[in-house]
PDB file of C-alpha atoms in Angstrom:
ATOM      1  CA  MET Q 120      12.716   9.884  14.065  1.00 84.00           C
ATOM      2  CA  VAL Q 121      10.946   7.123  15.972  1.00 86.00           C
ATOM      3  CA  THR Q 122      11.552   3.394  16.265  1.00 90.00           C
ATOM      4  CA  ALA Q 123       8.517   1.136  15.942  1.00 88.00           C
ATOM      5  CA  GLU Q 124       7.673  -2.430  14.966  1.00 88.00           C
ATOM      6  CA  LEU Q 125       6.257  -3.116  11.505  1.00 91.00           C
ATOM      7  CA  LYS Q 126       4.743  -6.392  10.316  1.00 91.00           C
ATOM      8  CA  PHE Q 127       6.878  -7.925   7.581  1.00 94.00           C
ATOM      9  CA  TYR Q 128       6.437 -11.148   5.601  1.00 95.00           C
ATOM     10  CA  ALA Q 129       7.362 -14.521   7.100  1.00 96.00           C
ATOM     11  CA  PRO Q 130       7.369 -17.285   4.419  1.00 95.00           C
ATOM     12  CA  PRO Q 131       5.445 -20.576   4.584  1.00 95.00           C
ATOM     13  CA  ALA Q 132       7.383 -23.277   6.402  1.00 90.00           C
ATOM     14  CA  ASP Q 133       6.976 -25.702   3.481  1.00 91.00           C
ATOM     15  CA  GLY Q 134       8.117 -23.218   0.833  1.00 90.00           C
ATOM     16  CA  SER Q 135       4.802 -23.383  -1.039  1.00 92.00           C
ATOM     17  CA  LYS Q 136       3.188 -20.631  -3.121  1.00 93.00           C
ATOM     18  CA  THR Q 137       2.018 -17.837  -0.853  1.00 96.00           C
ATOM     19  CA  PHE Q 138      -1.755 -17.383  -0.726  1.00 97.00           C
ATOM     20  CA  ASN Q 139      -4.571 -15.737   1.191  1.00 96.00           C
ATOM     21  CA  TYR Q 140      -8.361 -16.221   1.144  1.00 97.00           C
ATOM     22  CA  PRO Q 141      -9.909 -12.750   1.673  1.00 91.00           C
ATOM     23  CA  ASP Q 142     -12.624 -12.242   4.279  1.00 88.00           C
ATOM     24  CA  GLY Q 143     -15.949 -13.651   3.081  1.00 89.00           C
ATOM     25  CA  THR Q 144     -14.341 -16.065   0.612  1.00 94.00           C
ATOM     26  CA  PRO Q 145     -14.991 -19.808   1.152  1.00 95.00           C
ATOM     27  CA  ILE Q 146     -11.837 -21.653   2.216  1.00 97.00           C
ATOM     28  CA  PRO Q 147     -11.305 -25.139   0.738  1.00 96.00           C
ATOM     29  CA  GLU Q 148     -11.267 -27.931   3.257  1.00 95.00           C
ATOM     30  CA  GLY Q 149      -7.818 -28.651   4.617  1.00 94.00           C
ATOM     31  CA  LEU Q 150      -6.325 -25.261   3.769  1.00 95.00           C
ATOM     32  CA  PRO Q 151      -5.633 -22.332   6.141  1.00 96.00           C
ATOM     33  CA  LYS Q 152      -6.998 -18.853   5.511  1.00 96.00           C
ATOM     34  CA  ARG Q 153      -3.433 -17.866   4.635  1.00 96.00           C
ATOM     35  CA  ASN Q 154      -0.253 -19.911   4.614  1.00 96.00           C
ATOM     36  CA  PHE Q 155       2.290 -17.257   5.600  1.00 96.00           C
ATOM     37  CA  GLY Q 156       3.036 -15.433   8.813  1.00 95.00           C
ATOM     38  CA  ASP Q 157       4.215 -12.095  10.151  1.00 95.00           C
ATOM     39  CA  ALA Q 158       7.621 -11.005  11.380  1.00 95.00           C
ATOM     40  CA  ASP Q 159       7.282  -8.059  13.774  1.00 93.00           C
ATOM     41  CA  LEU Q 160      10.557  -6.176  13.471  1.00 93.00           C
ATOM     42  CA  PRO Q 161      11.708  -2.778  14.774  1.00 93.00           C
ATOM     43  CA  VAL Q 162      12.625  -0.133  12.193  1.00 91.00           C
ATOM     44  CA  ASP Q 163      13.608   3.527  12.322  1.00 92.00           C
ATOM     45  CA  ILE Q 164      10.914   5.754  10.797  1.00 90.00           C
ATOM     46  CA  HIS Q 165      11.775   9.315   9.773  1.00 89.00           C
ATOM     47  CA  ASP Q 166       9.264  12.160  10.009  1.00 88.00           C
ATOM     48  CA  ILE Q 167       8.891  14.183   6.789  1.00 83.00           C
ATOM     49  CA  GLY Q 168       6.359  16.550   8.342  1.00 74.00           C
ATOM     50  CA  ASP Q 169       8.839  19.424   8.454  1.00 62.00           C
ATOM     51  CA  GLN Q 170      11.137  18.296   5.648  1.00 64.00           C
ATOM     52  CA  ASP Q 171      11.381  18.460   1.873  1.00 58.00           C
ATOM     53  CA  ARG Q 172       8.874  15.876   0.615  1.00 57.00           C
ATOM     54  CA  LYS Q 173      10.622  14.860  -2.609  1.00 59.00           C
ATOM     55  CA  LEU Q 174       9.836  11.204  -1.885  1.00 58.00           C
ATOM     56  CA  LEU Q 175       6.169  11.867  -2.654  1.00 58.00           C
ATOM     57  CA  LEU Q 176       4.475  12.732  -5.919  1.00 57.00           C
ATOM     58  CA  GLU Q 177       3.670  16.445  -6.117  1.00 61.00           C
ATOM     59  CA  ASN Q 178       1.395  16.008  -9.136  1.00 61.00           C
ATOM     60  CA  ILE Q 179       0.594  13.541 -11.917  1.00 66.00           C
ATOM     61  CA  PRO Q 180       2.434  14.793 -15.008  1.00 63.00           C
ATOM     62  CA  GLU Q 181       1.237  14.075 -18.541  1.00 63.00           C
ATOM     63  CA  GLU Q 182      -2.130  12.746 -17.425  1.00 64.00           C
ATOM     64  CA  ARG Q 183      -4.608  12.461 -20.294  1.00 72.00           C
ATOM     65  CA  ARG Q 184      -7.299  10.424 -18.591  1.00 76.00           C
ATOM     66  CA  ILE Q 185      -7.959   9.752 -14.912  1.00 78.00           C
ATOM     67  CA  HIS Q 186     -10.307   7.040 -13.725  1.00 78.00           C
ATOM     68  CA  LEU Q 187     -11.175   6.714 -10.023  1.00 79.00           C
ATOM     69  CA  PHE Q 188     -11.788   3.024  -9.479  1.00 77.00           C
ATOM     70  CA  ASP Q 189     -11.828   2.383  -5.751  1.00 78.00           C
ATOM     71  CA  HIS Q 190     -12.180   4.122  -2.416  1.00 80.00           C
ATOM     72  CA  THR Q 191     -11.951   2.855   1.140  1.00 82.00           C
ATOM     73  CA  VAL Q 192     -12.662   4.523   4.461  1.00 82.00           C
ATOM     74  CA  ARG Q 193     -10.669   2.990   7.314  1.00 80.00           C
ATOM     75  CA  LEU Q 194     -11.343   3.425  11.014  1.00 78.00           C
ATOM     76  CA  ILE Q 195      -9.489   1.962  13.973  1.00 76.00           C
ATOM     77  CA  GLY Q 196     -11.901  -0.571  15.484  1.00 77.00           C
ATOM     78  CA  GLY Q 197     -14.197  -0.424  12.430  1.00 77.00           C
ATOM     79  CA  LYS Q 198     -15.046  -2.958   9.728  1.00 80.00           C
ATOM     80  CA  ARG Q 199     -12.100  -1.746   7.643  1.00 78.00           C
ATOM     81  CA  PRO Q 200      -9.317  -0.944  10.135  1.00 77.00           C
ATOM     82  CA  PRO Q 201      -5.875   0.340   9.116  1.00 77.00           C
ATOM     83  CA  VAL Q 202      -3.666  -2.267   7.424  1.00 80.00           C
ATOM     84  CA  LEU Q 203      -0.773  -3.147   9.696  1.00 82.00           C
ATOM     85  CA  ARG Q 204       1.165  -5.474   7.375  1.00 87.00           C
ATOM     86  CA  VAL Q 205       3.772  -4.010   5.001  1.00 90.00           C
ATOM     87  CA  GLN Q 206       2.634  -4.427   1.404  1.00 88.00           C
ATOM     88  CA  ILE Q 207       2.565  -3.141  -2.164  1.00 86.00           C
ATOM     89  CA  ASP Q 208      -0.966  -3.020  -3.509  1.00 83.00           C
ATOM     90  CA  GLN Q 209      -0.490  -4.813  -6.830  1.00 82.00           C
ATOM     91  CA  THR Q 210       1.946  -6.864  -8.851  1.00 84.00           C
ATOM     92  CA  PRO Q 211       2.426  -5.739 -12.482  1.00 83.00           C
ATOM     93  CA  ALA Q 212       0.153  -8.577 -13.673  1.00 86.00           C
ATOM     94  CA  ALA Q 213      -2.536  -7.595 -11.161  1.00 85.00           C
ATOM     95  CA  ALA Q 214      -2.305  -3.933 -12.216  1.00 83.00           C
ATOM     96  CA  ALA Q 215      -2.919  -4.897 -15.841  1.00 85.00           C
ATOM     97  CA  GLY Q 216      -5.796  -7.114 -14.711  1.00 86.00           C
ATOM     98  CA  ARG Q 217      -7.275  -4.187 -12.796  1.00 85.00           C
ATOM     99  CA  VAL Q 218      -7.262  -2.062 -15.965  1.00 86.00           C
ATOM    100  CA  ARG Q 219      -9.164  -4.797 -17.804  1.00 87.00           C
ATOM    101  CA  ALA Q 220     -11.628  -5.186 -14.922  1.00 85.00           C
ATOM    102  CA  VAL Q 221     -12.526  -1.502 -14.447  1.00 85.00           C
ATOM    103  CA  LEU Q 222     -12.152  -0.375 -18.089  1.00 86.00           C
ATOM    104  CA  PRO Q 223     -13.067  -3.438 -20.151  1.00 87.00           C
ATOM    105  CA  ASN Q 224     -13.847  -1.425 -23.280  1.00 88.00           C
ATOM    106  CA  GLY Q 225     -10.541  -0.487 -24.831  1.00 84.00           C
ATOM    107  CA  ALA Q 226      -8.321  -1.916 -22.084  1.00 87.00           C
ATOM    108  CA  ASP Q 227      -5.914  -3.520 -24.559  1.00 87.00           C
ATOM    109  CA  GLU Q 228      -5.385  -0.168 -26.291  1.00 87.00           C
ATOM    110  CA  LEU Q 229      -4.923   1.610 -22.968  1.00 84.00           C
ATOM    111  CA  LEU Q 230      -2.259  -0.890 -21.933  1.00 85.00           C
ATOM    112  CA  LYS Q 231      -0.256  -0.070 -25.067  1.00 85.00           C
ATOM    113  CA  SER Q 232       0.236   3.449 -23.680  1.00 84.00           C
ATOM    114  CA  ARG Q 233       1.423   4.651 -20.296  1.00 83.00           C
ATOM    115  CA  VAL Q 234      -0.722   3.441 -17.414  1.00 83.00           C
ATOM    116  CA  ARG Q 235      -0.210   4.344 -13.763  1.00 82.00           C
ATOM    117  CA  SER Q 236      -1.953   3.317 -10.568  1.00 82.00           C
ATOM    118  CA  ILE Q 237      -1.773   5.880  -7.761  1.00 82.00           C
ATOM    119  CA  ASN Q 238      -3.083   5.781  -4.219  1.00 83.00           C
ATOM    120  CA  VAL Q 239      -4.340   9.051  -2.731  1.00 84.00           C
ATOM    121  CA  TRP Q 240      -4.454   9.040   1.078  1.00 85.00           C
ATOM    122  CA  ARG Q 241      -5.913  11.635   3.430  1.00 85.00           C
ATOM    123  CA  PRO Q 242      -7.328  11.850   6.960  1.00 85.00           C
ATOM    124  CA  ILE Q 243     -10.969  12.962   7.240  1.00 84.00           C
ATOM    125  CA  ASN Q 244     -11.360  13.834  10.934  1.00 83.00           C
ATOM    126  CA  GLY Q 245      -8.518  16.190  11.743  1.00 80.00           C
ATOM    127  CA  PRO Q 246      -4.737  15.857  12.057  1.00 85.00           C
ATOM    128  CA  VAL Q 247      -3.399  12.312  12.411  1.00 83.00           C
ATOM    129  CA  GLN Q 248      -2.449  11.532  16.012  1.00 78.00           C
ATOM    130  CA  CYS Q 249      -2.134   7.732  15.850  1.00 78.00           C
ATOM    131  CA  SER Q 250      -1.427   4.980  13.305  1.00 78.00           C
ATOM    132  CA  PRO Q 251       0.172   7.260  10.678  1.00 83.00           C
ATOM    133  CA  LEU Q 252       0.669   6.034   7.138  1.00 85.00           C
ATOM    134  CA  THR Q 253       4.209   4.663   6.885  1.00 87.00           C
ATOM    135  CA  PHE Q 254       5.975   4.258   3.537  1.00 87.00           C
ATOM    136  CA  ALA Q 255       9.384   3.236   2.221  1.00 88.00           C
ATOM    137  CA  ASP Q 256      11.727   4.927  -0.224  1.00 85.00           C
ATOM    138  CA  SER Q 257      11.480   2.729  -3.331  1.00 83.00           C
ATOM    139  CA  LYS Q 258      15.181   3.216  -4.131  1.00 84.00           C
ATOM    140  CA  THR Q 259      16.113   1.373  -0.922  1.00 89.00           C
ATOM    141  CA  VAL Q 260      14.014  -1.739  -1.585  1.00 87.00           C
ATOM    142  CA  ARG Q 261      15.674  -4.899  -2.945  1.00 89.00           C
ATOM    143  CA  ASP Q 262      14.184  -7.251  -5.554  1.00 87.00           C
ATOM    144  CA  GLU Q 263      14.688 -10.249  -3.279  1.00 91.00           C
ATOM    145  CA  ALA Q 264      12.606  -8.632  -0.537  1.00 92.00           C
ATOM    146  CA  LEU Q 265       9.389  -8.789  -2.583  1.00 91.00           C
ATOM    147  CA  VAL Q 266       7.043 -11.784  -2.579  1.00 93.00           C
ATOM    148  CA  ALA Q 267       3.839 -12.066  -4.634  1.00 93.00           C
ATOM    149  CA  VAL Q 268       0.787 -13.171  -2.616  1.00 95.00           C
ATOM    150  CA  GLU Q 269      -2.233 -14.714  -4.345  1.00 95.00           C
ATOM    151  CA  HIS Q 270      -5.604 -13.471  -3.073  1.00 95.00           C
ATOM    152  CA  ARG Q 271      -8.036 -16.230  -4.008  1.00 96.00           C
ATOM    153  CA  TYR Q 272     -11.560 -14.934  -4.533  1.00 93.00           C
ATOM    154  CA  VAL Q 273     -14.472 -17.029  -5.789  1.00 93.00           C
ATOM    155  CA  ASP Q 274     -14.397 -15.513  -9.283  1.00 88.00           C
ATOM    156  CA  ARG Q 275     -10.795 -14.361  -9.667  1.00 86.00           C
ATOM    157  CA  THR Q 276      -7.288 -14.395  -8.237  1.00 90.00           C
ATOM    158  CA  GLY Q 277      -5.595 -11.103  -7.460  1.00 89.00           C
ATOM    159  CA  GLU Q 278      -2.050 -10.426  -6.322  1.00 91.00           C
ATOM    160  CA  THR Q 279      -0.382  -8.069  -3.894  1.00 90.00           C
ATOM    161  CA  ILE Q 280       3.262  -7.993  -2.831  1.00 90.00           C
ATOM    162  CA  SER Q 281       4.418  -8.755   0.690  1.00 92.00           C
ATOM    163  CA  VAL Q 282       7.797  -7.608   1.906  1.00 92.00           C
ATOM    164  CA  GLN Q 283      10.692  -9.118   3.830  1.00 93.00           C
ATOM    165  CA  HIS Q 284      12.702  -6.613   5.854  1.00 93.00           C
ATOM    166  CA  MET Q 285      16.068  -5.812   4.237  1.00 92.00           C
ATOM    167  CA  ASP Q 286      17.120  -2.423   5.628  1.00 87.00           C
ATOM    168  CA  GLU Q 287      14.811  -0.223   3.578  1.00 90.00           C
ATOM    169  CA  GLN Q 288      14.308   3.414   4.651  1.00 90.00           C
ATOM    170  CA  TRP Q 289      10.955   4.271   6.225  1.00 91.00           C
ATOM    171  CA  TYR Q 290       9.067   7.552   6.585  1.00 89.00           C
ATOM    172  CA  TYR Q 291       5.833   9.004   7.948  1.00 88.00           C
ATOM    173  CA  TRP Q 292       4.174  12.427   7.906  1.00 86.00           C
ATOM    174  CA  SER Q 293       3.342  13.583  11.419  1.00 85.00           C
ATOM    175  CA  GLY Q 294       0.181  15.598  11.956  1.00 85.00           C
ATOM    176  CA  ILE Q 295      -1.045  15.438   8.369  1.00 86.00           C
ATOM    177  CA  ASP Q 296      -4.402  17.268   8.254  1.00 88.00           C
ATOM    178  CA  ASN Q 297      -7.646  17.073   6.266  1.00 87.00           C
ATOM    179  CA  ASP Q 298      -6.477  19.517   3.584  1.00 87.00           C
ATOM    180  CA  GLU Q 299      -3.265  17.574   2.853  1.00 86.00           C
ATOM    181  CA  ARG Q 300      -2.747  14.476   0.714  1.00 84.00           C
ATOM    182  CA  ILE Q 301      -0.199  11.716   0.226  1.00 84.00           C
ATOM    183  CA  LEU Q 302       0.125  10.337  -3.317  1.00 81.00           C
ATOM    184  CA  LEU Q 303       1.831   6.953  -3.693  1.00 81.00           C
ATOM    185  CA  GLU Q 304       2.552   5.567  -7.157  1.00 80.00           C
ATOM    186  CA  CYS Q 305       1.981   1.798  -7.097  1.00 79.00           C
ATOM    187  CA  PHE Q 306       2.391   0.956 -10.783  1.00 80.00           C
ATOM    188  CA  ASP Q 307       3.834   2.616 -13.875  1.00 81.00           C
ATOM    189  CA  SER Q 308       3.943   0.708 -17.160  1.00 80.00           C
ATOM    190  CA  GLU Q 309       6.872   2.852 -18.367  1.00 78.00           C
ATOM    191  CA  LYS Q 310       9.079   1.799 -15.471  1.00 71.00           C
ATOM    192  CA  GLY Q 311       9.761  -1.833 -16.205  1.00 54.00           C
ATOM    193  CA  GLY Q 312       6.109  -2.845 -16.045  1.00 45.00           C
ATOM    194  CA  GLY Q 313       5.914  -1.753 -12.463  1.00 41.00           C
ATOM    195  CA  CYS Q 314       8.801  -3.825 -11.143  1.00 37.00           C
ATOM    196  CA  ARG Q 315      10.626  -0.730  -9.919  1.00 38.00           C
ATOM    197  CA  ILE Q 316       7.594   0.923  -8.330  1.00 39.00           C
ATOM    198  CA  ARG Q 317       7.918   0.115  -4.667  1.00 44.00           C
ATOM    199  CA  HIS Q 318       5.989   2.525  -2.537  1.00 49.00           C
ATOM    200  CA  MET Q 319       5.449   0.023   0.224  1.00 53.00           C
ATOM    201  CA  TRP Q 320       3.150   1.132   2.965  1.00 54.00           C
ATOM    202  CA  THR Q 321       1.645   0.123   6.266  1.00 59.00           C
ATOM    203  CA  GLN Q 322       0.110   1.822   9.279  1.00 58.00           C
ATOM    204  CA  GLY Q 323       1.555   1.463  12.727  1.00 55.00           C
ATOM    205  CA  VAL Q 324       1.310   2.851  16.222  1.00 48.00           C
ATOM    206  CA  ARG Q 325       3.980   5.314  17.295  1.00 48.00           C
ATOM    207  CA  PRO Q 326       5.719   4.299  20.537  1.00 44.00           C
ATOM    208  CA  GLY Q 327       4.160   6.028  23.549  1.00 45.00           C
ATOM    209  CA  GLU Q 328       1.187   7.507  21.693  1.00 46.00           C
ATOM    210  CA  SER Q 329      -1.959   7.991  23.727  1.00 40.00           C
ATOM    211  CA  ARG Q 330      -4.738   5.465  23.270  1.00 41.00           C
ATOM    212  CA  GLY Q 331      -7.182   8.107  24.491  1.00 39.00           C
ATOM    213  CA  ARG Q 332      -6.828  10.309  21.432  1.00 40.00           C
ATOM    214  CA  VAL Q 333      -9.542  10.697  18.820  1.00 42.00           C
ATOM    215  CA  LEU Q 334      -9.765   7.640  16.577  1.00 43.00           C
ATOM    216  CA  ARG Q 335      -8.513   8.398  13.104  1.00 44.00           C
ATOM    217  CA  LEU Q 336     -10.655   8.142   9.983  1.00 50.00           C
ATOM    218  CA  GLU Q 337      -8.891   7.913   6.643  1.00 47.00           C
ATOM    219  CA  LEU Q 338      -9.923   7.858   3.013  1.00 52.00           C
ATOM    220  CA  TRP Q 339      -8.093   5.941   0.280  1.00 50.00           C
ATOM    221  CA  VAL Q 340      -8.841   6.740  -3.371  1.00 50.00           C
ATOM    222  CA  ARG Q 341      -7.198   4.758  -6.155  1.00 50.00           C
ATOM    223  CA  LYS Q 342      -6.828   6.306  -9.555  1.00 49.00           C
ATOM    224  CA  GLY Q 343      -5.468   5.027 -12.828  1.00 50.00           C
TER     225      GLY Q 343
END
């Protein structure tokens, strides 16, 4: 186990709806890029590298159709660095909107059946030595800790979920290598429309880790 600081949600001072204008999106005059802050708080993070990994999906049961709809390569110091703020990738409404955006033909029929959104994470330049993926046990996350954040693009508004720290349990996988994967279920229409799917994640620096180590490359693939 290690203790490290994670970036949690700090609400707007005026209590207004939480929003963010993504990079490259014009910001209306008089508004900030985002109206919420960060709370850097220490948490205990348990290593599952040598433990039973029941917290993670081992496979995707009952899959009838898989659609890969996004991938991101992140590099420390690159254009897409690791995300350091704790988050859940989509609200239930945003997950349904994603289905309609990437599979417009027949989306309404698809949404009548079981739909899941799953993140697949892997390193692509050797075992992880810094900024490991950090994730929470969904059973330890409270409803009141979750806050929807609007992401205001020019042509649409998406939503992610930011998180206030309320004693959830955190984990990471030390030394995960290129031939290993982490699967995180972000949405499942059979589980309350996604409201109980809480694989929150972030990426942080382990205390005392060497800054001289090889910079990590990672690949995210999102499937539904």
